[in-house]
CSV table of C-alpha atoms and ligand atoms in Angstrom, one decimal:
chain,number,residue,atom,x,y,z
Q,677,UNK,CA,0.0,0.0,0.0
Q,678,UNK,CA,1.7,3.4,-1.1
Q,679,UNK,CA,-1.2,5.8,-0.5
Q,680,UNK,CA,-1.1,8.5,1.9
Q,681,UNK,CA,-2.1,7.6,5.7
Q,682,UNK,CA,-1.9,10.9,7.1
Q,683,UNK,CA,-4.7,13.5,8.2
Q,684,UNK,CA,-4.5,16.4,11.0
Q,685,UNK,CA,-7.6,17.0,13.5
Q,686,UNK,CA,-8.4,19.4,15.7
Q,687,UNK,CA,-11.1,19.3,18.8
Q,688,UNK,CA,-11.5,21.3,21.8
Q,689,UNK,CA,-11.9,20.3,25.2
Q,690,UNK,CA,-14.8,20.9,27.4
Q,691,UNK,CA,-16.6,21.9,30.6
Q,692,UNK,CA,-18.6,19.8,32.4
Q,693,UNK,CA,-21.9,21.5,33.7
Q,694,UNK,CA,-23.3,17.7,35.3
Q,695,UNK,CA,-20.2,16.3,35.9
Q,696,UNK,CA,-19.3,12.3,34.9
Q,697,UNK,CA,-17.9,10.8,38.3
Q,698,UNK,CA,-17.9,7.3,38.4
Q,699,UNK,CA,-17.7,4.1,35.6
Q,700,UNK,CA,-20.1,1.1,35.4
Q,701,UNK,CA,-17.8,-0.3,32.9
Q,702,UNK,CA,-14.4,0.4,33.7
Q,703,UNK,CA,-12.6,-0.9,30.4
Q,704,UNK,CA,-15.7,0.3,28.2
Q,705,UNK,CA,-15.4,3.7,30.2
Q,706,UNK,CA,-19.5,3.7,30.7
Q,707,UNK,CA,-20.6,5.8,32.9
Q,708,UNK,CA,-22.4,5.9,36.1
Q,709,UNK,CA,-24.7,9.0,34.5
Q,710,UNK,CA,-25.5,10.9,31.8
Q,711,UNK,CA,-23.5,14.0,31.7
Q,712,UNK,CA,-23.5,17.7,30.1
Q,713,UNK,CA,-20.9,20.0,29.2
Q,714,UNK,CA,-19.8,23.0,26.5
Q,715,UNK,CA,-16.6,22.8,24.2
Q,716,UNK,CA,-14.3,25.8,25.1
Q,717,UNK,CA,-12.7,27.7,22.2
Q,718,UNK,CA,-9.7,28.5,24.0
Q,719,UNK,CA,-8.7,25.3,24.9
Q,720,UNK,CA,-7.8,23.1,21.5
Q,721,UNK,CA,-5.7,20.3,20.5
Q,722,UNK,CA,-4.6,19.8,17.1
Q,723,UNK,CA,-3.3,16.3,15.9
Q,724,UNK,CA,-1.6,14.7,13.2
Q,725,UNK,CA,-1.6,11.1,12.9
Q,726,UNK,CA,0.8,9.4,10.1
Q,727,UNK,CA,0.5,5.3,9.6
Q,728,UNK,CA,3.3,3.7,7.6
Q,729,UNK,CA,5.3,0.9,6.9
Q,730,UNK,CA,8.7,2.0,7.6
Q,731,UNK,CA,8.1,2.9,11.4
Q,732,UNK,CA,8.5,0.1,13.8
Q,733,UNK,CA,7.1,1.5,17.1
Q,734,UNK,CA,3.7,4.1,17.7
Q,735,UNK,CA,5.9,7.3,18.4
Q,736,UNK,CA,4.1,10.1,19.7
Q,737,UNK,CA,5.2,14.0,20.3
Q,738,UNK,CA,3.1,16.8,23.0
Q,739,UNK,CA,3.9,20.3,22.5
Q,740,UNK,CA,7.2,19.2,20.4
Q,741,UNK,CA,8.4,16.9,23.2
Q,742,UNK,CA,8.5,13.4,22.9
Q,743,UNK,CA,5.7,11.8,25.4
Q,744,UNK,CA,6.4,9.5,28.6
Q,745,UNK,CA,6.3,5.8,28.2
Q,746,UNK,CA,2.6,5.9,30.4
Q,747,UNK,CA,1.4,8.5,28.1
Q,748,UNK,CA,2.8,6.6,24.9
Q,749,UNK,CA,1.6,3.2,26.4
Q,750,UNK,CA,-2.1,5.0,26.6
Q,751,UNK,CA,-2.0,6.0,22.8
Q,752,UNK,CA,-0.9,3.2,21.6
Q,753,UNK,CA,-3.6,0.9,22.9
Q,754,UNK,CA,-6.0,3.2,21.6
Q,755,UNK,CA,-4.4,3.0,17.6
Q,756,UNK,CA,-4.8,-0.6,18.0
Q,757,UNK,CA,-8.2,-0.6,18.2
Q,758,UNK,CA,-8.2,1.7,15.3
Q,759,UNK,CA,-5.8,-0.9,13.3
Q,760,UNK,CA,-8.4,-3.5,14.1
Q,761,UNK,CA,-11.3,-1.5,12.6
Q,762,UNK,CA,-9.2,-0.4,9.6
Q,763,UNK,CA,-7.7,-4.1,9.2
Q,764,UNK,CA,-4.0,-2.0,9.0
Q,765,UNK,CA,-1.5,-3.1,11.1
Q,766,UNK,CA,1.5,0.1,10.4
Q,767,UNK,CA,2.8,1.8,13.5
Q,768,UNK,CA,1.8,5.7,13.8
Q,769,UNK,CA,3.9,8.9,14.2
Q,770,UNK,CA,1.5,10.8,16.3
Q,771,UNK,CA,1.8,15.0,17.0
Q,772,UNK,CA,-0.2,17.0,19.5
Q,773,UNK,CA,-0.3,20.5,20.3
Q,774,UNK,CA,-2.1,22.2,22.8
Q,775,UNK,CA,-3.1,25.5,22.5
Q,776,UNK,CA,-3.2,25.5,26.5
Q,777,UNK,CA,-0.6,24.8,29.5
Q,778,UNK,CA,-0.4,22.0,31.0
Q,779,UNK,CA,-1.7,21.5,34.3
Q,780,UNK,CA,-4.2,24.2,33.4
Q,781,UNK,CA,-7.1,22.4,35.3
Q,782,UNK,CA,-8.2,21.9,31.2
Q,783,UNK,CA,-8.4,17.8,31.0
Q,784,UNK,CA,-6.1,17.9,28.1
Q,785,UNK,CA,-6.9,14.1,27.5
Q,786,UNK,CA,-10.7,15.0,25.9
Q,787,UNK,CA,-9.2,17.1,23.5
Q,788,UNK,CA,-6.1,14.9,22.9
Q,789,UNK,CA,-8.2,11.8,22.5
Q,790,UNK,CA,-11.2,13.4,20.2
Q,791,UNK,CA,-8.7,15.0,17.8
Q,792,UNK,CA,-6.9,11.6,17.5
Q,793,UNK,CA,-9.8,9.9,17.3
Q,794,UNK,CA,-10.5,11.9,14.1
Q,795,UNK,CA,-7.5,12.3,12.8
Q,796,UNK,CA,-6.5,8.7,13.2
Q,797,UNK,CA,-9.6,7.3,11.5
Q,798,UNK,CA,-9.6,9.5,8.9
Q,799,UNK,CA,-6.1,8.6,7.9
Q,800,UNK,CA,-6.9,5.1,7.5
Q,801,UNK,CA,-9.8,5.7,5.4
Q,802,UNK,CA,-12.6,5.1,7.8
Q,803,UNK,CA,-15.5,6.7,7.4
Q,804,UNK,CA,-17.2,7.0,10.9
Q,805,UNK,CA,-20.4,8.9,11.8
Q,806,UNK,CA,-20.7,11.7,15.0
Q,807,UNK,CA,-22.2,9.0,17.3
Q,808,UNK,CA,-19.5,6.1,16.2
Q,809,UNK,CA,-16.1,8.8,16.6
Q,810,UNK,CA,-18.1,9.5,20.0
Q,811,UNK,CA,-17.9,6.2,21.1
Q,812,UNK,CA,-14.9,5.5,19.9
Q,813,UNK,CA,-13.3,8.4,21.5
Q,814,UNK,CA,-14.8,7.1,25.0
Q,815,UNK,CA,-12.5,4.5,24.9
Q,816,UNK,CA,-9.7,6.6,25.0
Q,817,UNK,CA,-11.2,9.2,27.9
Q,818,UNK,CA,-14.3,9.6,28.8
Q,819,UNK,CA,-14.7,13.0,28.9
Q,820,UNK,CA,-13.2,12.6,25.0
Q,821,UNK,CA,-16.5,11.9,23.4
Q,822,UNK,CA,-18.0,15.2,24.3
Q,823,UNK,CA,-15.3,16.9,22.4
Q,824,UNK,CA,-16.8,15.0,19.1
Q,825,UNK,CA,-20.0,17.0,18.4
Q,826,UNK,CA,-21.2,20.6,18.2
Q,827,UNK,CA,-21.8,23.4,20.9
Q,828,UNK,CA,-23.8,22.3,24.3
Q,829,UNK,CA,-23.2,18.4,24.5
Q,830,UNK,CA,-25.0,15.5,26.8
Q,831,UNK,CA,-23.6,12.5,26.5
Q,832,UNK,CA,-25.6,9.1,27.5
Q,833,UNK,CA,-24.8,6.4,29.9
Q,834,UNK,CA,-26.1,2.5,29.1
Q,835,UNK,CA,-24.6,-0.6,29.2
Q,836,UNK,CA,-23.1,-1.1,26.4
Q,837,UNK,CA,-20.6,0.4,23.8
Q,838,UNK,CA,-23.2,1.1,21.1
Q,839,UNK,CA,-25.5,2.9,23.1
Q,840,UNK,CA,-23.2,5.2,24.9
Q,841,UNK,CA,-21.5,8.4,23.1
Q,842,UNK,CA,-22.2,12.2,22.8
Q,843,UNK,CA,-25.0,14.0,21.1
Q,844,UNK,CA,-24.9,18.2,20.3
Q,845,UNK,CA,-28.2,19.5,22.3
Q,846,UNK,CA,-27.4,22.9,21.0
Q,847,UNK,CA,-25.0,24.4,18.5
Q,848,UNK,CA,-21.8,26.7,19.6
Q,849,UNK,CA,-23.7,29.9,18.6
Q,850,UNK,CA,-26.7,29.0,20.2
Q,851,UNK,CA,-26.2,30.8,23.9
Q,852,UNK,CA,-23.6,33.9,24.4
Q,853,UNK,CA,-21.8,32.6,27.5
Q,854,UNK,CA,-18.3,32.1,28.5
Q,855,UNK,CA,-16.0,30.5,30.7
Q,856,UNK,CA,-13.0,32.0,32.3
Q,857,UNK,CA,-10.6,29.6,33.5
Q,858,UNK,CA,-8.8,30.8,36.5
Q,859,UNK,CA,-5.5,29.1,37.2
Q,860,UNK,CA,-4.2,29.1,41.0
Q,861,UNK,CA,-2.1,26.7,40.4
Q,862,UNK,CA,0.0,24.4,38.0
Q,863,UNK,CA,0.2,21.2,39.5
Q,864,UNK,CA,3.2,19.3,38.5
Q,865,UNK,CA,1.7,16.4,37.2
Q,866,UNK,CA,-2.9,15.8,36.0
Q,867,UNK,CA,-4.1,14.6,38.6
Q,868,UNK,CA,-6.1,11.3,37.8
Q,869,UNK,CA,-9.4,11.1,37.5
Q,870,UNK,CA,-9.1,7.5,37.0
Q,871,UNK,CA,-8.8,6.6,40.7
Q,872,UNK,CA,-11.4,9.0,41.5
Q,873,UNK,CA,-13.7,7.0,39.2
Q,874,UNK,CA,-12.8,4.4,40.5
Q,875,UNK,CA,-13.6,5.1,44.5
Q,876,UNK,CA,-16.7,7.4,44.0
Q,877,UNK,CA,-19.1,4.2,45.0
Q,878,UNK,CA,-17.8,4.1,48.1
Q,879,UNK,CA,-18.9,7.2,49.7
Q,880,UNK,CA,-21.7,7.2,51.2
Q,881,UNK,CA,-23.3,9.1,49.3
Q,882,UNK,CA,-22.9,8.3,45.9
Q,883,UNK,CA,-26.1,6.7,45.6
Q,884,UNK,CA,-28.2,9.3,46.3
Q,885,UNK,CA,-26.7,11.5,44.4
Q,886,UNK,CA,-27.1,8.8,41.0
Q,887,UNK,CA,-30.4,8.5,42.0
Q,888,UNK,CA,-32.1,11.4,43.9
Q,889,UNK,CA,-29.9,14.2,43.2
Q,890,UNK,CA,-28.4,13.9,39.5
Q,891,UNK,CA,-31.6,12.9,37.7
Q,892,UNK,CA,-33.8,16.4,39.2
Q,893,UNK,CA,-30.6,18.6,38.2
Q,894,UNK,CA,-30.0,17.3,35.4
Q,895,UNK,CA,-33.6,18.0,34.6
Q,896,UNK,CA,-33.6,21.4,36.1
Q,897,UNK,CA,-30.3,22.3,33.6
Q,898,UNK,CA,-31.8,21.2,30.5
Q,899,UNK,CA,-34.7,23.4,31.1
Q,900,UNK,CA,-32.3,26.1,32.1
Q,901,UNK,CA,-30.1,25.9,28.7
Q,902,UNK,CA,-33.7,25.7,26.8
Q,903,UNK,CA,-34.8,28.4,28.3
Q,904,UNK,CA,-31.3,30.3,28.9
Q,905,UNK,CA,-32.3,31.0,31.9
Q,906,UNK,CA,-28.9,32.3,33.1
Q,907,UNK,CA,-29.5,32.6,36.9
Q,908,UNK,CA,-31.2,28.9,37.4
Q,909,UNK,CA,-28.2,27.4,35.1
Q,910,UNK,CA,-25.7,29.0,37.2
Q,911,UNK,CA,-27.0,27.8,40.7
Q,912,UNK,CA,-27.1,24.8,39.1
Q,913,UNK,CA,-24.2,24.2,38.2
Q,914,UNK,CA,-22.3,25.6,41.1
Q,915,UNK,CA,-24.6,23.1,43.2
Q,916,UNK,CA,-23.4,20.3,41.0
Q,917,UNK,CA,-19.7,21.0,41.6
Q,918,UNK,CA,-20.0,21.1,45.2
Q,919,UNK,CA,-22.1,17.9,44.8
Q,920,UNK,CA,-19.1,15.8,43.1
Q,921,UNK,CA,-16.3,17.9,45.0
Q,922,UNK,CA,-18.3,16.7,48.2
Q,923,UNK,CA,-18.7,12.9,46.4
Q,924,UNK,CA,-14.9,13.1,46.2
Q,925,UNK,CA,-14.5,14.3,49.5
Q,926,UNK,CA,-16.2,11.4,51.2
Q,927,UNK,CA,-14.5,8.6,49.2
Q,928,UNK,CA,-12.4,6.4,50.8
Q,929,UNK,CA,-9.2,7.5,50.2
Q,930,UNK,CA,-11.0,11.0,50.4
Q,931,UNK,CA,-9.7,13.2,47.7
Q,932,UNK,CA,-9.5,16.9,48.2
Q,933,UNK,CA,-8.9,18.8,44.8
Q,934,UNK,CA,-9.3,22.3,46.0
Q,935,UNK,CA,-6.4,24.6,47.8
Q,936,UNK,CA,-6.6,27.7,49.8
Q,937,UNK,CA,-6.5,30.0,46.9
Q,938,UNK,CA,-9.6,28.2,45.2
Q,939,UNK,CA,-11.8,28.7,48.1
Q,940,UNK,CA,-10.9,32.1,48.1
Q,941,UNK,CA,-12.3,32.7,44.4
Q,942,UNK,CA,-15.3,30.9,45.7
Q,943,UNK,CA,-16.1,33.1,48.0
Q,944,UNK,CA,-15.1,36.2,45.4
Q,945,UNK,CA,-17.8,34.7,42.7
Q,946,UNK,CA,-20.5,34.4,45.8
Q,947,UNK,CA,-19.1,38.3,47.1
Q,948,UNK,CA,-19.4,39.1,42.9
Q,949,UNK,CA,-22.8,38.3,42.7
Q,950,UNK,CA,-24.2,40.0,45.8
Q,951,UNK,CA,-22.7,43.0,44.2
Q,952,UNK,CA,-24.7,42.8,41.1
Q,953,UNK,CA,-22.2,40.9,38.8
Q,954,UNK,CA,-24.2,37.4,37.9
Q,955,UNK,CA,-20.9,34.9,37.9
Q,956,UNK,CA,-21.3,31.3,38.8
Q,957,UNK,CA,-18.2,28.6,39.5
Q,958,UNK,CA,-17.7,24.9,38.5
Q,959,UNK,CA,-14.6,22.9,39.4
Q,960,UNK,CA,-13.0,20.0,37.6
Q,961,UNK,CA,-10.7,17.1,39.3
Q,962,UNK,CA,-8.2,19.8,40.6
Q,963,UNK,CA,-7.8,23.3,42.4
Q,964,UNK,CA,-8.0,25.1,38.9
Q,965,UNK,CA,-11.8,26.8,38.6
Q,966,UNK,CA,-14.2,27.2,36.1
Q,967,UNK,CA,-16.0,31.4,36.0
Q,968,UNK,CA,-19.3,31.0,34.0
Q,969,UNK,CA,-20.6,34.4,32.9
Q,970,UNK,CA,-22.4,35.7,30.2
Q,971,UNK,CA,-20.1,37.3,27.8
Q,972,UNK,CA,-21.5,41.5,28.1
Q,973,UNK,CA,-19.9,40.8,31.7
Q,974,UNK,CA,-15.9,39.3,30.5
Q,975,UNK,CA,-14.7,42.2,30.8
Q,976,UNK,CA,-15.8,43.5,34.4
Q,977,UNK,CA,-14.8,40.4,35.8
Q,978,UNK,CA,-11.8,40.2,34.4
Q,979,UNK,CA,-11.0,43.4,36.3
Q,980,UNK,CA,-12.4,42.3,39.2
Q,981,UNK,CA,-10.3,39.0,39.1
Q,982,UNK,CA,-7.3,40.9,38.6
Q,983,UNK,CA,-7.2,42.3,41.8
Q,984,UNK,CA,-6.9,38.8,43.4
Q,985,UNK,CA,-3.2,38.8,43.7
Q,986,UNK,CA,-3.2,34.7,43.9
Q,987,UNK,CA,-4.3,33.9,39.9
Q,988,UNK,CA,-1.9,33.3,38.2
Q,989,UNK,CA,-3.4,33.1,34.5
Q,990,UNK,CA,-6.9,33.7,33.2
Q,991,UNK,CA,-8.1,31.7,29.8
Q,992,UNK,CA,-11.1,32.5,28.3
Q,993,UNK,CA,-13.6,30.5,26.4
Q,994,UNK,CA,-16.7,30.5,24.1
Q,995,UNK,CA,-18.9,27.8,23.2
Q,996,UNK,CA,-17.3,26.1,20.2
Q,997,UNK,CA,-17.9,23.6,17.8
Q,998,UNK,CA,-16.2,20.1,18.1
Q,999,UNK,CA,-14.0,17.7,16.2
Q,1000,UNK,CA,-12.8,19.1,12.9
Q,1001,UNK,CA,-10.6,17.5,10.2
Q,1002,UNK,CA,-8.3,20.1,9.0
Q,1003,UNK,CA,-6.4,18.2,6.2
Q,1004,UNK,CA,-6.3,14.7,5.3
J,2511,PMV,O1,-12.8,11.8,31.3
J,2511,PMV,P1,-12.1,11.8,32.6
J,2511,PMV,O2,-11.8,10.4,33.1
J,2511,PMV,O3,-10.8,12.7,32.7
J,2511,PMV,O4,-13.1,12.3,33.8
J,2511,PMV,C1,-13.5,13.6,33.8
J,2511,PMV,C2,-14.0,14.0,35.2
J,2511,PMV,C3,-14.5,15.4,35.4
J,2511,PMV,O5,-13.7,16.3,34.7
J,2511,PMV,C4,-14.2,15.7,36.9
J,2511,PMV,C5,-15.9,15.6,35.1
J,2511,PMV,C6,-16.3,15.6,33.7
J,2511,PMV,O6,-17.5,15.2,33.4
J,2511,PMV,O7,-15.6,16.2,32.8
């Protein structure tokens, strides 16, 4: 075969709103719930996958550097199941940028694994629809296969691989909001959501949140983003976060992702509000958070944030679309 295997992908990562916590299927990566979340524009990873037969190892680059054997090990497991779809067995030269720092509190393995996801299929010829890159992406991280489609994302939980990937509830342009990712601190290494999956059953109350809590605010969201209803969205999802931050906190080990300085811009957002500026926080597995505003009020809060002497960077976001093949 002397035909070109090559193609370059881009996808963004995302925000959860109703966060996924917890697997029912730990090698299928199935989740415990149905989760919803917004692909941020400032927070992309483009790829470039290349199969052929003169390499004989997967080789793979991050930001020009070449990757650890752990984060190698992860890829490469993935382009095998993509060699077994494609009936191809060539080793890949794999490059990722990311148009964000590391240890941002930005899960860098969504965007990393939707963007190879596309670009890796594509350059074997392989054809897949939205739904099948979703679920296919899921096997790589979970989070992945809401970086597939368009805008304001859910993605489904069931018990099997067909029936669980990512669907576009609303396009990018649909609702002008943004999120301002406030970075208090660079942690050294991601920390792992994987073992936090993997403990959340056993606090005590991770039941009643699957089964009381998530299904009524999930509800109560939806009908939020139909209606943009900015102020019921926003408690919402700030309720949420403390929901799975307190899920995390109760596990055994407990895991606490939060330091001092990200309590302190919690209590800023609630101080914000009271003073008339309509902000509302969510918070991802580490200390980094999540400002949700709508996007008439960037500006003021990006003053107001500046002031805080402990932030050390400020991204900001707007919905965007998902997984795009740029060249193939
Ligand atoms: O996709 P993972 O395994 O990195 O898990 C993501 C977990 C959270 O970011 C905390 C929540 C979410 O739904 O994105």
């Amino acid at each position: 075969m002397s035909q070109n295997l090559t193609a370059t992908a881009s996808a963004p990562a995302n925000i959860a709103f109703i966060k996924y916590w917890g697997k029912k299927n730990k090698k299928l990566r199935l989740p415990t719930n149905n989760s919803i979340s917004m692909n941020l524009s400032g927070a992309q990873t483009m790829t470039t996958v290349d199969f052929s037969p003169e390499y004989d190892s997967d080789q793979l680059t991050i930001n020009g550097y070449q990757a650890n054997e752990r984060e190698l090990q992860r890829v490469s497991s993935f382009l095998e199941k993509i060699r077994q779809l494609a009936k191809i067995k060539y080793f890949a030269r794999v490059d990722s940028e990311n148009t964000f720092p590391k240890g941002a509190g930005i899960a860098s393995s969504a965007s990393s694994f939707a963007a190879l996801s596309l670009a890796a299929t594509a350059a074997l010829g392989l054809k897949l629809s939205e739904k099948e890159l979703s679920q296919l992406a899921r096997l790589g991280s979970g989070s992945a296969c809401r970086s597939i489609p368009d805008g304001f994302v859910e993605w489904v939980t069931a018990d099997t691989h067909q029936e669980s990937f990512a669907y576009s509830l609303y396009s990018a342009d649909y609702w002008e909001i943004a999120d301002l990712v406030v970075i208090v601190a660079h942690p050294e290494k991601d920390v792992s959501s994987s073992m936090g999956h993997d403990v959340a059953p056993s606090s005590p109350f991770f039941q009643t949140r699957l089964e009381q809590y998530l299904p009524e605010a999930t509800n109560i969201l939806k009908s939020a983003l139909k209606e943009k209803n900015f102020s019921i969205f926003g408690q919402i999802i700030e309720a949420e976060t403390i929901n799975f931050h307190a899920i995390a906190l109760t596990s055994q080990p407990s895991i606490m992702y939060w330091n001092a300085n990200t309590i302190t811009v919690m209590q800023k957002v609630k101080e914000l509000r009271e003073s008339g500026l309509e902000v509302y926080f969510t918070i991802d597995a580490g200390p980094n958070l999540h400002l949700i505003v709508e996007q008439t009020n960037i500006e003021r809060l990006k003053q107001e944030l500046e002031k805080l002497k402990d932030i050390k960077q400020i991204i900001v976001s707007y919905p965007d679309n998902g997984a795009r093949l740029i060249s193939k």
